[in-house]
Amino acid sequence: MSSVLNDTMAAAEEGSIEEAAGPRRRRWREPKLLTGAGIVIVIVLFGLLGPLLTQDPYAVDNIGMTPPSGDHLLGTTQTGEDVLAQLAHGTRGSLLIGVMVGAMTLGLSAFFGILGAFVGGILDELFSLLTNIVLVIPGLPLMIVIGSYVEQKSIFLVAGVLALTGWAAGARVVRAQTLSLRDRDYVLATRVAGESTWRIICVEILPNLLPVLSSGFVFSIVFAILGEAGLAFIGIGASDSLTWGTMLADAQNGQALLLGGWWWFVAPGFLIAILGCGLALINFSIDEIINPKLRPARARKRSS
Amino acid sequence: MATLEVRALKKDFPVREGVRRTLFPAVKGVDFELNAGSTVALVGQSGSGKSTVARMIAQLERPTGGEILLNGQPATFRRRGMREYRSQVQMVFQDPFASLNPFHTIAHHLERPLLRNGRVRGKAALRARVEELLERVNLTPADSFAERRPHELSGGQRQRVAIARALAPEPTVLIADEPVSMLDVSIRLGILHLLARLQREENLAVLYITHDLATARHFSDEILVMYQGEVVERGPADDVILRPTAEFTRRLANAAPEPARTERFRRAAARYASGGDGDGDGDGDGDGDGGAEPSGAPGAPDASGTSGTP
């Protein structure tokens, strides 16, 4: 009796009773992620390389409003500018705004979200108050107000306003997640080990926020491109560069619809829609990685 | 001199009820000593303040009153003194599924405290020390465990990593806050024996916090019983369990399920003694045990034959 007991105890001491964990899962075979990434990569390549291969987007020709042909693959505008060249430069402009706003939003929401939640106390109250105020500042009226003061609105000004009005929602998500991470035992354990606050935030907490931060980054790119297109369309966008929004605004002003020049507005409209779709697909798959419950039942069964 | 001494330790938590703020006394003045090579068990039910005591000693909470003395020196919350204190006093947490960062490898968890205390220099030496620590907690082959991430380990293996992490800075005091209560019954004993062995080898002063009287009696030299923030009973382990003076301790001891006290056990024993001839008696209530409600019963009885039968 006692020898059996001793054997079990010895076995338990050695840890041989415990089962080994399964192999690690692979995640990159997800069709949503592949499709989304494919779309985004093609559009980014077009934005990067397109302007080098096409003609001057502002070059005026006397053949205005011609449908797509061998000379002008996507037709021309009313003043004879090549739509494909405009589209290439517009893609570059829109993506630039998207990435700038995405980066600024990421920085602001991470700063206010993580620091407030981690430090707590009065700082958290202040940061939450600021976040809530910014959350209800509408971007469009602010842009109209700024637009009436600034004559030449650069692409950076537009990006700045979009970022300043767009970071708050992300900050609240990050704050909530940080609050839940802050009191996890593994964070407490690093405090017991004597790690500095700075290191705890950067090395222990930040990596676990990556899914939330990256999904916020992707979302803010979509938000920025759509927001810029909206601003440009009503005539208060960037006045120094081409974007998809300024193309749509020009098409509207050039009465493209009335004159039957569908190629002028369909091209940028299509790219906005397809990029939004691609980024949304990426975002969905990030969400599924964070929260496996969102995965379709069949996929879940296969992976478990 | 005691390795760690706690004097009149108090903690009040602010409670907000609408506009009013009141103080909830979680720990109302606790004194005890931890000595090298001996284990003190702190038992009590949920909410009795035993975990708060542990968190104050680990300097995760600031005490409202009282003193913590490490080798006679008062513990400080200032940066310089804290570093020395941290390397001396380590803690093992209750939930092994929450106490390891899912993002980092096992090696990372052990390297950081080693580097932090500046005991190890150079990559090779660091690696060797990590593998040595893993071997000490019986996680072999150590080089394979070092590269894994927490989600690839079972609960018991994770708790072994947590113990290795606590040992890394070569502490003199180890606080184990219910180290086995989240684990499967079959592996609890293994972890407790591991802790006991390491304590012997390192001559550690251990504070073992639990709500399981049986393991407290078996693995500790002295038992302190906490109830609503106060120590209601203290003394050598056997005395506290076998001759409880406080009413609460008696209730706690009686609440532990003990097969030997039940009617069914006695009948089964009688049956075995008489040659296995079951008689199917008409006695209706078979399993009424003489003690208090088993609903508040602490952890399962273990197989080590220590269930303190009076």
XYZ file of C-alpha atoms in Angstrom:
614
model
C 0.000 0.000 0.000
C 2.574 2.535 1.081
C 5.010 1.553 -1.674
C 2.316 2.144 -4.291
C 1.696 5.498 -2.729
C 5.375 6.354 -2.796
C 5.583 5.391 -6.453
C 2.717 7.677 -7.383
C 4.254 10.440 -5.358
C 7.602 9.972 -7.042
C 5.949 9.924 -10.449
C 4.033 13.084 -9.606
C 7.222 14.724 -8.425
C 8.892 13.990 -11.719
C 5.980 15.460 -13.593
C 5.547 12.387 -15.778
C 1.815 12.190 -15.064
C 1.248 15.516 -16.726
C 0.515 15.298 -20.392
C 2.488 17.184 -22.980
C 0.763 20.004 -24.841
C -0.123 19.662 -28.520
C 1.862 21.120 -31.423
C 1.561 24.758 -32.322
C -1.149 25.783 -34.789
C -0.576 27.578 -38.042
C -2.706 30.548 -38.861
C -1.716 31.779 -42.307
C -3.965 29.521 -44.313
C -6.958 31.740 -43.813
C -8.732 32.668 -47.032
C -9.955 35.995 -45.638
C -6.481 37.094 -44.696
C -5.043 35.971 -48.028
C -7.714 37.738 -50.097
C -7.502 40.916 -48.063
C -3.722 41.008 -48.127
C -3.711 40.299 -51.872
C -6.043 43.211 -52.619
C -4.091 45.589 -50.419
C -0.734 44.569 -51.866
C -1.918 45.068 -55.458
C -3.281 48.544 -54.646
C -0.139 49.522 -52.733
C 2.043 48.387 -55.653
C -0.127 50.403 -58.027
C 0.261 53.462 -55.801
C 4.025 52.994 -55.550
C 4.880 52.091 -59.140
C 1.951 53.579 -61.089
C 3.113 57.204 -60.957
C 6.501 56.177 -62.397
C 4.965 54.462 -65.431
C 2.207 56.886 -66.349
C 2.276 60.332 -67.871
C 1.963 63.693 -66.095
C -1.477 63.629 -64.441
C -1.975 67.346 -65.029
C -0.969 67.340 -68.726
C -3.861 68.908 -70.618
C -4.862 67.640 -74.046
C -7.483 68.934 -76.441
C -9.234 65.600 -76.597
C -11.461 65.919 -73.510
C -13.877 63.316 -72.226
C -12.767 60.391 -74.369
C -13.767 56.895 -73.294
C -11.064 54.284 -72.522
C -8.922 53.543 -75.573
C -5.432 52.408 -76.538
C -3.954 55.882 -75.992
C -5.661 56.482 -72.663
C -6.424 53.171 -70.997
C -8.966 54.704 -68.636
C -10.069 57.568 -70.846
C -9.545 61.267 -70.220
C -11.125 63.954 -68.088
C -13.020 66.943 -69.412
C -9.793 68.885 -69.824
C -8.051 65.935 -71.456
C -6.005 64.694 -68.488
C -5.234 60.973 -68.441
C -7.485 59.254 -65.859
C -5.047 56.366 -65.333
C -2.227 58.785 -64.475
C -4.523 60.681 -62.134
C -5.621 57.429 -60.563
C -2.024 56.321 -59.957
C -1.131 59.613 -58.273
C -4.449 59.634 -56.441
C -3.780 56.162 -55.075
C -0.428 57.345 -53.793
C -2.054 60.367 -52.124
C -4.884 58.427 -50.526
C -2.587 55.694 -49.233
C -0.209 58.308 -47.868
C -3.038 59.907 -45.929
C -4.243 56.509 -44.753
C -0.839 55.443 -43.459
C -0.082 58.820 -41.872
C -3.410 58.919 -40.070
C -3.081 55.252 -39.117
C 0.348 55.828 -37.574
C -0.667 58.985 -35.733
C -3.878 57.390 -34.469
C -1.948 54.351 -33.318
C 0.538 56.468 -31.414
C -2.081 58.679 -29.783
C -4.440 55.879 -28.812
C -1.601 53.715 -27.488
C -0.175 56.598 -25.471
C -3.422 57.719 -23.881
C -4.897 54.228 -23.567
C -1.950 52.341 -22.108
C -0.439 55.023 -19.901
C -3.738 56.089 -18.378
C -4.841 52.564 -17.626
C -1.492 51.415 -16.292
C -0.717 54.355 -14.031
C -4.327 54.745 -12.887
C -5.529 57.332 -10.419
C -5.791 60.969 -11.404
C -3.867 60.485 -14.665
C -6.359 57.863 -15.799
C -9.261 60.171 -14.929
C -7.697 63.009 -16.930
C -6.859 60.864 -19.934
C -10.342 59.318 -19.921
C -11.904 62.762 -19.804
C -9.759 63.920 -22.719
C -10.562 60.760 -24.683
C -14.283 61.218 -24.122
C -14.139 64.846 -25.206
C -12.223 64.022 -28.385
C -14.613 61.162 -29.050
C -17.489 63.590 -29.523
C -15.625 66.239 -31.551
C -16.913 65.814 -35.089
C -14.194 65.846 -37.747
C -16.182 67.381 -40.566
C -17.227 70.664 -38.881
C -13.736 71.022 -37.422
C -12.314 70.671 -40.922
C -14.754 73.258 -42.271
C -13.715 75.676 -39.516
C -10.025 75.083 -40.188
C -10.673 75.276 -43.933
C -12.093 78.757 -43.572
C -8.865 79.936 -41.906
C -6.260 78.110 -43.994
C -6.042 78.961 -47.665
C -3.715 76.194 -48.874
C -4.568 72.979 -47.068
C -1.721 70.522 -47.380
C -2.141 66.768 -47.264
C -0.443 66.813 -43.849
C -2.977 69.241 -42.415
C -5.855 67.045 -43.546
C -4.138 63.960 -42.124
C -3.480 65.771 -38.856
C -7.112 66.793 -38.434
C -8.336 63.288 -39.265
C -5.894 61.786 -36.762
C -6.751 64.273 -34.015
C -10.451 63.553 -34.341
C -10.100 59.810 -34.896
C -7.860 58.378 -32.162
C -10.299 58.416 -29.252
C -12.296 55.278 -30.023
C -9.097 53.265 -30.365
C -7.771 54.677 -27.105
C -10.834 53.473 -25.243
C -10.429 49.953 -26.596
C -6.735 49.943 -25.706
C -7.472 51.317 -22.233
C -10.022 48.596 -21.536
C -7.626 45.890 -22.656
C -4.736 47.355 -20.647
C -6.901 47.489 -17.534
C -7.540 43.788 -17.839
C -3.851 43.007 -18.501
C -2.494 45.250 -15.742
C -3.639 43.068 -12.876
C -2.887 39.709 -14.462
C -0.605 37.589 -12.353
C 2.190 37.603 -14.895
C 2.418 41.378 -14.690
C 2.399 41.201 -10.890
C 5.071 38.518 -11.078
C 7.354 40.827 -13.064
C 6.792 43.505 -10.444
C 7.791 41.049 -7.740
C 10.868 40.296 -9.837
C 11.652 44.018 -9.660
C 11.182 45.100 -13.281
C 10.769 48.812 -13.982
C 7.386 50.257 -14.920
C 8.684 51.180 -18.341
C 9.880 47.679 -19.049
C 6.660 46.135 -17.807
C 4.665 48.299 -20.224
C 6.923 47.720 -23.226
C 7.923 44.087 -22.785
C 5.124 42.472 -20.837
C 1.970 44.411 -21.738
C 2.569 45.845 -25.212
C 3.056 42.504 -27.015
C -0.245 41.282 -25.622
C -1.929 44.401 -26.972
C -0.600 43.824 -30.509
C -3.800 42.279 -31.913
C -5.898 45.144 -30.574
C -3.426 47.771 -31.784
C -3.031 46.304 -35.253
C -6.760 45.976 -35.775
C -7.114 49.601 -34.662
C -4.386 50.601 -37.118
C -6.114 48.900 -40.050
C -9.463 50.375 -39.082
C -8.063 53.884 -38.884
C -6.590 53.562 -42.396
C -10.068 52.808 -43.754
C -11.495 55.640 -41.667
C -8.868 58.085 -42.961
C -9.236 57.224 -46.645
C -13.032 57.434 -46.502
C -12.863 60.587 -44.387
C -10.454 62.281 -46.756
C -12.596 61.310 -49.739
C -15.623 62.820 -48.032
C -13.803 66.035 -47.192
C -12.374 66.349 -50.702
C -15.712 65.659 -52.284
C -17.344 68.612 -50.550
C -14.381 70.758 -51.535
C -12.428 71.060 -48.274
C -9.806 68.375 -48.820
C -6.109 68.764 -49.505
C -5.582 71.339 -52.213
C -1.994 70.445 -53.065
C -2.201 66.792 -54.048
C -4.265 64.270 -55.920
C -6.255 61.712 -54.005
C -9.212 59.524 -54.856
C -11.380 62.091 -53.123
C -10.142 65.012 -55.234
C -10.690 62.928 -58.377
C -14.292 62.300 -57.365
C -14.729 65.979 -56.578
C -13.268 66.960 -59.973
C -15.570 64.472 -61.702
C -18.519 65.989 -59.895
C -17.447 69.525 -60.853
C -16.710 68.456 -64.435
C -20.233 67.050 -64.706
C -18.913 63.613 -65.594
C -22.229 61.965 -64.840
C -24.154 64.398 -67.026
C -21.769 63.980 -69.952
C -21.694 60.178 -69.650
C -18.031 60.066 -68.553
C -18.438 57.074 -66.240
C -14.737 56.118 -66.447
C -13.836 59.305 -64.573
C -15.633 58.489 -61.310
C -15.972 54.711 -61.498
C -12.193 54.167 -61.313
C -11.507 55.987 -58.013
C -14.830 54.844 -56.568
C -13.986 51.245 -57.347
C -10.541 51.512 -55.760
C -11.968 53.066 -52.574
C -14.505 50.276 -52.302
C -12.050 47.470 -53.021
C -9.369 48.804 -50.650
C -11.950 49.204 -47.907
C -13.021 45.631 -48.574
C -9.455 44.314 -48.467
C -8.615 46.113 -45.222
C -11.883 44.981 -43.659
C -11.056 41.370 -44.542
C -7.665 41.734 -42.879
C -9.388 43.203 -39.842
C -11.866 40.336 -39.642
C -9.083 37.798 -39.641
C -7.214 39.736 -36.937
C -10.421 39.674 -34.905
C -10.668 35.929 -35.393
C -7.120 35.490 -34.174
C -7.904 37.522 -31.046
C -11.207 35.801 -30.453
C -11.373 32.226 -31.735
C -15.117 32.092 -31.042
C -15.675 34.219 -34.145
C -14.164 31.543 -36.344
C -16.648 29.526 -38.395
C -17.584 26.209 -36.786
C -15.958 24.085 -39.476
C -12.641 25.870 -39.225
C -12.777 25.623 -35.459
C -13.317 21.905 -35.574
C -10.423 21.468 -37.954
C -7.998 23.480 -35.875
C -8.852 22.013 -32.505
C 16.798 36.699 14.315
C 13.837 35.995 12.135
C 14.396 36.159 8.370
C 11.176 38.046 7.886
C 9.114 39.560 10.607
C 5.677 41.080 10.308
C 4.515 43.420 13.064
C 0.948 44.665 13.472
C 0.427 44.591 9.723
C -2.767 46.340 8.684
C -4.513 47.011 5.411
C -7.676 49.008 4.794
C -9.237 49.132 1.368
C -11.273 52.187 0.407
C -14.828 51.311 -0.554
C -16.938 53.676 -2.588
C -20.650 53.638 -2.013
C -21.948 56.394 -4.241
C -20.531 59.565 -2.743
C -19.610 58.068 0.608
C -16.206 56.555 1.057
C -15.638 54.034 3.790
C -12.689 51.877 4.689
C -12.892 48.128 4.676
C -10.363 46.582 7.053
C -9.013 43.548 5.192
C -6.163 42.832 7.583
C -6.458 44.040 11.174
C -3.021 43.822 12.674
C -1.176 40.567 12.062
C 2.150 39.541 13.613
C 4.298 36.583 12.738
C 7.824 35.527 11.934
C 9.254 33.486 9.107
C 12.480 31.644 9.851
C 14.959 30.045 7.494
C 14.223 26.386 6.946
C 10.731 26.424 8.346
C 7.281 26.787 6.862
C 4.426 28.798 8.266
C 0.978 28.026 6.906
C -1.624 30.743 6.794
C -5.065 29.181 6.570
C -8.476 30.750 6.371
C -11.491 30.928 4.184
C -11.916 33.151 1.142
C -11.889 36.810 2.074
C -10.118 36.300 5.390
C -7.257 38.533 4.278
C -4.602 35.874 3.824
C -3.871 36.786 0.219
C -3.688 40.459 1.151
C -0.998 39.598 3.699
C 0.913 37.789 0.953
C 0.590 40.717 -1.440
C 1.813 43.144 1.202
C 4.861 41.022 1.945
C 5.559 40.804 -1.790
C 5.193 44.614 -1.886
C 2.344 44.541 -4.351
C 0.167 46.386 -1.832
C 1.258 49.114 0.504
C 0.349 48.358 4.120
C -1.832 50.918 5.889
C -0.071 50.210 9.146
C 2.535 48.034 10.766
C 5.967 46.959 9.684
C 7.645 44.339 7.578
C 11.214 43.615 8.658
C 13.590 41.668 6.437
C 16.619 40.513 8.451
C 15.774 43.190 10.957
C 15.665 45.964 8.350
C 12.303 47.663 7.747
C 11.086 47.134 4.163
C 10.979 50.328 2.160
C 8.969 51.270 -0.868
C 11.784 53.448 -2.164
C 13.536 52.363 -5.300
C 16.948 51.395 -3.966
C 15.866 49.403 -0.954
C 13.082 47.790 -2.935
C 15.506 46.170 -5.345
C 17.361 44.366 -2.593
C 14.068 43.380 -0.968
C 12.672 42.049 -4.235
C 15.616 39.746 -4.783
C 15.176 38.325 -1.269
C 11.406 37.882 -1.161
C 9.731 35.991 -4.007
C 6.216 34.790 -4.612
C 4.457 31.916 -6.371
C 0.997 32.837 -7.545
C -2.207 30.889 -7.333
C -3.202 30.567 -10.978
C -0.489 29.063 -13.187
C -2.563 29.883 -16.262
C -2.376 33.596 -15.482
C 1.073 33.901 -13.987
C 3.088 33.331 -17.176
C 3.053 35.828 -20.027
C 1.575 34.022 -23.059
C 3.755 36.072 -25.401
C 7.148 35.047 -24.035
C 9.097 31.802 -23.931
C 9.802 29.949 -20.712
C 13.448 30.980 -21.034
C 12.436 34.656 -21.038
C 10.530 34.213 -17.798
C 13.602 32.813 -16.082
C 16.242 35.030 -17.739
C 14.744 38.330 -16.660
C 14.993 37.829 -12.899
C 18.494 36.398 -13.344
C 19.645 39.445 -15.316
C 17.765 41.808 -13.069
C 19.760 40.722 -10.065
C 23.029 40.794 -11.929
C 24.058 37.362 -10.722
C 24.758 36.002 -14.185
C 26.911 37.456 -16.953
C 27.229 36.252 -20.534
C 24.842 34.401 -22.790
C 26.178 30.917 -22.220
C 26.170 31.274 -18.451
C 22.628 32.618 -18.568
C 21.447 29.707 -20.656
C 23.159 27.221 -18.393
C 21.529 28.766 -15.328
C 18.073 28.690 -16.969
C 18.434 25.007 -17.768
C 19.729 24.312 -14.280
C 16.640 26.000 -12.806
C 14.326 23.978 -15.045
C 16.054 20.777 -14.022
C 15.691 21.669 -10.370
C 11.912 21.768 -10.788
C 12.001 18.496 -12.754
C 11.186 19.963 -16.145
C 13.383 17.808 -18.340
C 14.682 17.922 -21.022
C 15.385 21.472 -19.976
C 16.509 22.790 -23.364
C 13.219 21.742 -24.947
C 11.143 23.345 -22.171
C 13.138 26.584 -22.311
C 12.081 27.306 -25.869
C 8.388 26.577 -25.378
C 5.667 29.075 -24.670
C 3.274 28.821 -21.715
C 0.315 27.585 -23.792
C 2.243 24.451 -24.693
C 2.538 23.461 -21.030
C 0.062 21.857 -18.668
C -1.037 23.501 -15.431
C 1.404 21.567 -13.294
C 4.291 22.264 -15.644
C 3.430 25.954 -15.637
C 3.422 26.022 -11.857
C 6.864 24.384 -11.893
C 8.059 27.193 -14.178
C 6.552 29.737 -11.777
C 8.440 28.114 -8.904
C 11.668 28.151 -10.940
C 11.102 31.835 -11.649
C 10.676 32.559 -7.953
C 13.906 30.694 -7.193
C 15.909 32.499 -9.887
C 16.998 35.503 -7.769
C 18.081 33.099 -4.994
C 15.628 34.422 -2.433
C 15.591 33.752 1.287
C 11.817 34.066 1.654
C 9.241 32.367 -0.545
C 5.552 33.175 -0.415
C 3.321 30.533 -1.943
C -0.195 31.898 -2.363
C -2.396 28.818 -2.734
C 0.115 27.264 -5.133
C -1.906 24.130 -5.824
C -5.543 25.166 -5.514
C -5.945 25.668 -9.272
C -4.299 22.382 -10.133
C -5.638 18.946 -10.749
C -5.836 16.854 -7.574
C -3.527 14.244 -9.079
C -0.602 16.659 -9.445
C -1.047 18.766 -6.310
C 1.033 16.507 -4.180
C 3.895 16.535 -6.674
C 4.084 20.327 -6.571
C 3.915 20.388 -2.773
C 6.683 17.825 -2.458
C 8.745 19.861 -4.903
C 8.266 22.967 -2.763
C 9.183 21.036 0.357
C 12.329 19.646 -1.256
C 13.438 23.048 -2.548
C 12.840 24.536 0.860
C 15.126 21.961 2.441
C 17.808 22.443 -0.193
C 17.771 26.247 -0.137
C 16.972 26.658 3.548
C 14.095 28.951 2.603
C 11.650 30.643 4.902
C 8.292 29.730 3.394
C 4.872 31.249 3.917
C 2.352 28.715 2.623
C -1.088 30.168 2.131
C -3.908 27.700 1.721
C -7.397 26.805 2.732
C -6.595 23.131 2.892
C -5.916 22.128 6.487
C -4.638 18.669 5.590
C -1.777 19.936 3.420
C -1.134 22.789 5.843
C -0.599 20.264 8.617
C 1.566 18.027 6.513
C 3.816 20.624 4.916
C 4.253 23.253 7.606
C 5.747 23.616 11.046
C 3.454 26.312 12.318
C -0.130 27.163 11.412
C -1.820 30.531 11.663
C -5.574 30.581 11.243
C -7.007 33.814 9.907
C -10.610 34.863 10.198
C -11.942 38.218 9.040
C -8.559 39.889 8.984
C -7.325 38.610 12.328
C -5.241 35.681 13.425
C -7.624 33.688 15.628
C -5.323 30.803 16.353
C -1.665 29.936 16.029
C 0.700 27.237 17.098
C 2.592 24.128 15.997
C 0.803 22.422 13.122
C -0.390 19.324 14.952
C -1.647 21.246 17.971
C -3.757 23.584 15.880
C -5.402 20.746 13.982
C -5.778 18.222 16.784
C -6.575 20.553 19.679
C -8.187 23.623 18.173
C -9.136 26.254 20.708
C -10.867 28.787 18.513
C -14.411 28.002 17.452
C -13.590 28.900 13.851
C -10.662 26.485 13.634
C -12.873 23.698 14.941
C -15.461 24.416 12.279
C -12.784 24.564 9.594
C -11.270 21.272 10.696
C -14.658 19.602 10.816
C -15.573 20.885 7.386
C -12.799 18.878 5.746
C -14.272 15.692 4.325
C -12.857 12.692 6.117
C -13.881 9.267 4.963
C -13.122 7.706 8.337
C -15.861 9.681 10.041
C -18.725 8.728 7.757
C -21.234 5.984 8.403
C -20.666 4.502 4.957
C -16.942 4.170 5.594
C -17.519 2.393 8.891
C -19.930 -0.028 7.277
C -17.546 -0.738 4.428
C -14.704 -1.282 6.883
C -16.855 -3.654 8.906
C -17.759 -5.528 5.731
C -14.121 -5.991 4.785
C -13.283 -7.112 8.303
C -16.041 -9.732 8.292
C -14.913 -11.270 5.034
C -16.621 -9.198 2.342
C -20.138 -10.377 3.126
C -22.372 -7.440 2.250
C -25.541 -7.423 4.318
C -27.558 -4.634 2.678
C -28.782 -3.102 5.881
C -31.887 -0.985 6.096
C -30.115 1.994 7.505
C -31.295 4.835 5.269
C -28.946 7.706 5.777
C -25.606 6.382 4.725
C -23.323 9.300 4.371
C -24.224 11.865 6.978
C -20.912 13.006 8.321
C -20.761 14.252 11.850
C -19.145 17.587 11.053
C -20.245 20.902 9.700
C -21.443 21.720 6.213
C -19.071 20.303 3.630
C -20.094 23.089 1.244
C -17.404 25.338 2.610
C -15.027 22.427 2.532
C -11.552 23.294 1.362
C -9.496 21.341 -1.124
C -9.845 17.680 -1.711
C -8.296 15.222 0.676
C -4.935 14.114 -0.497
C -3.600 10.625 -0.765
C -0.679 11.083 1.556
C -2.462 9.633 4.539
C -2.336 12.904 6.415
C -6.039 13.572 6.746
C -5.902 14.579 10.370
C -8.100 12.018 11.992
C -8.535 13.062 15.606
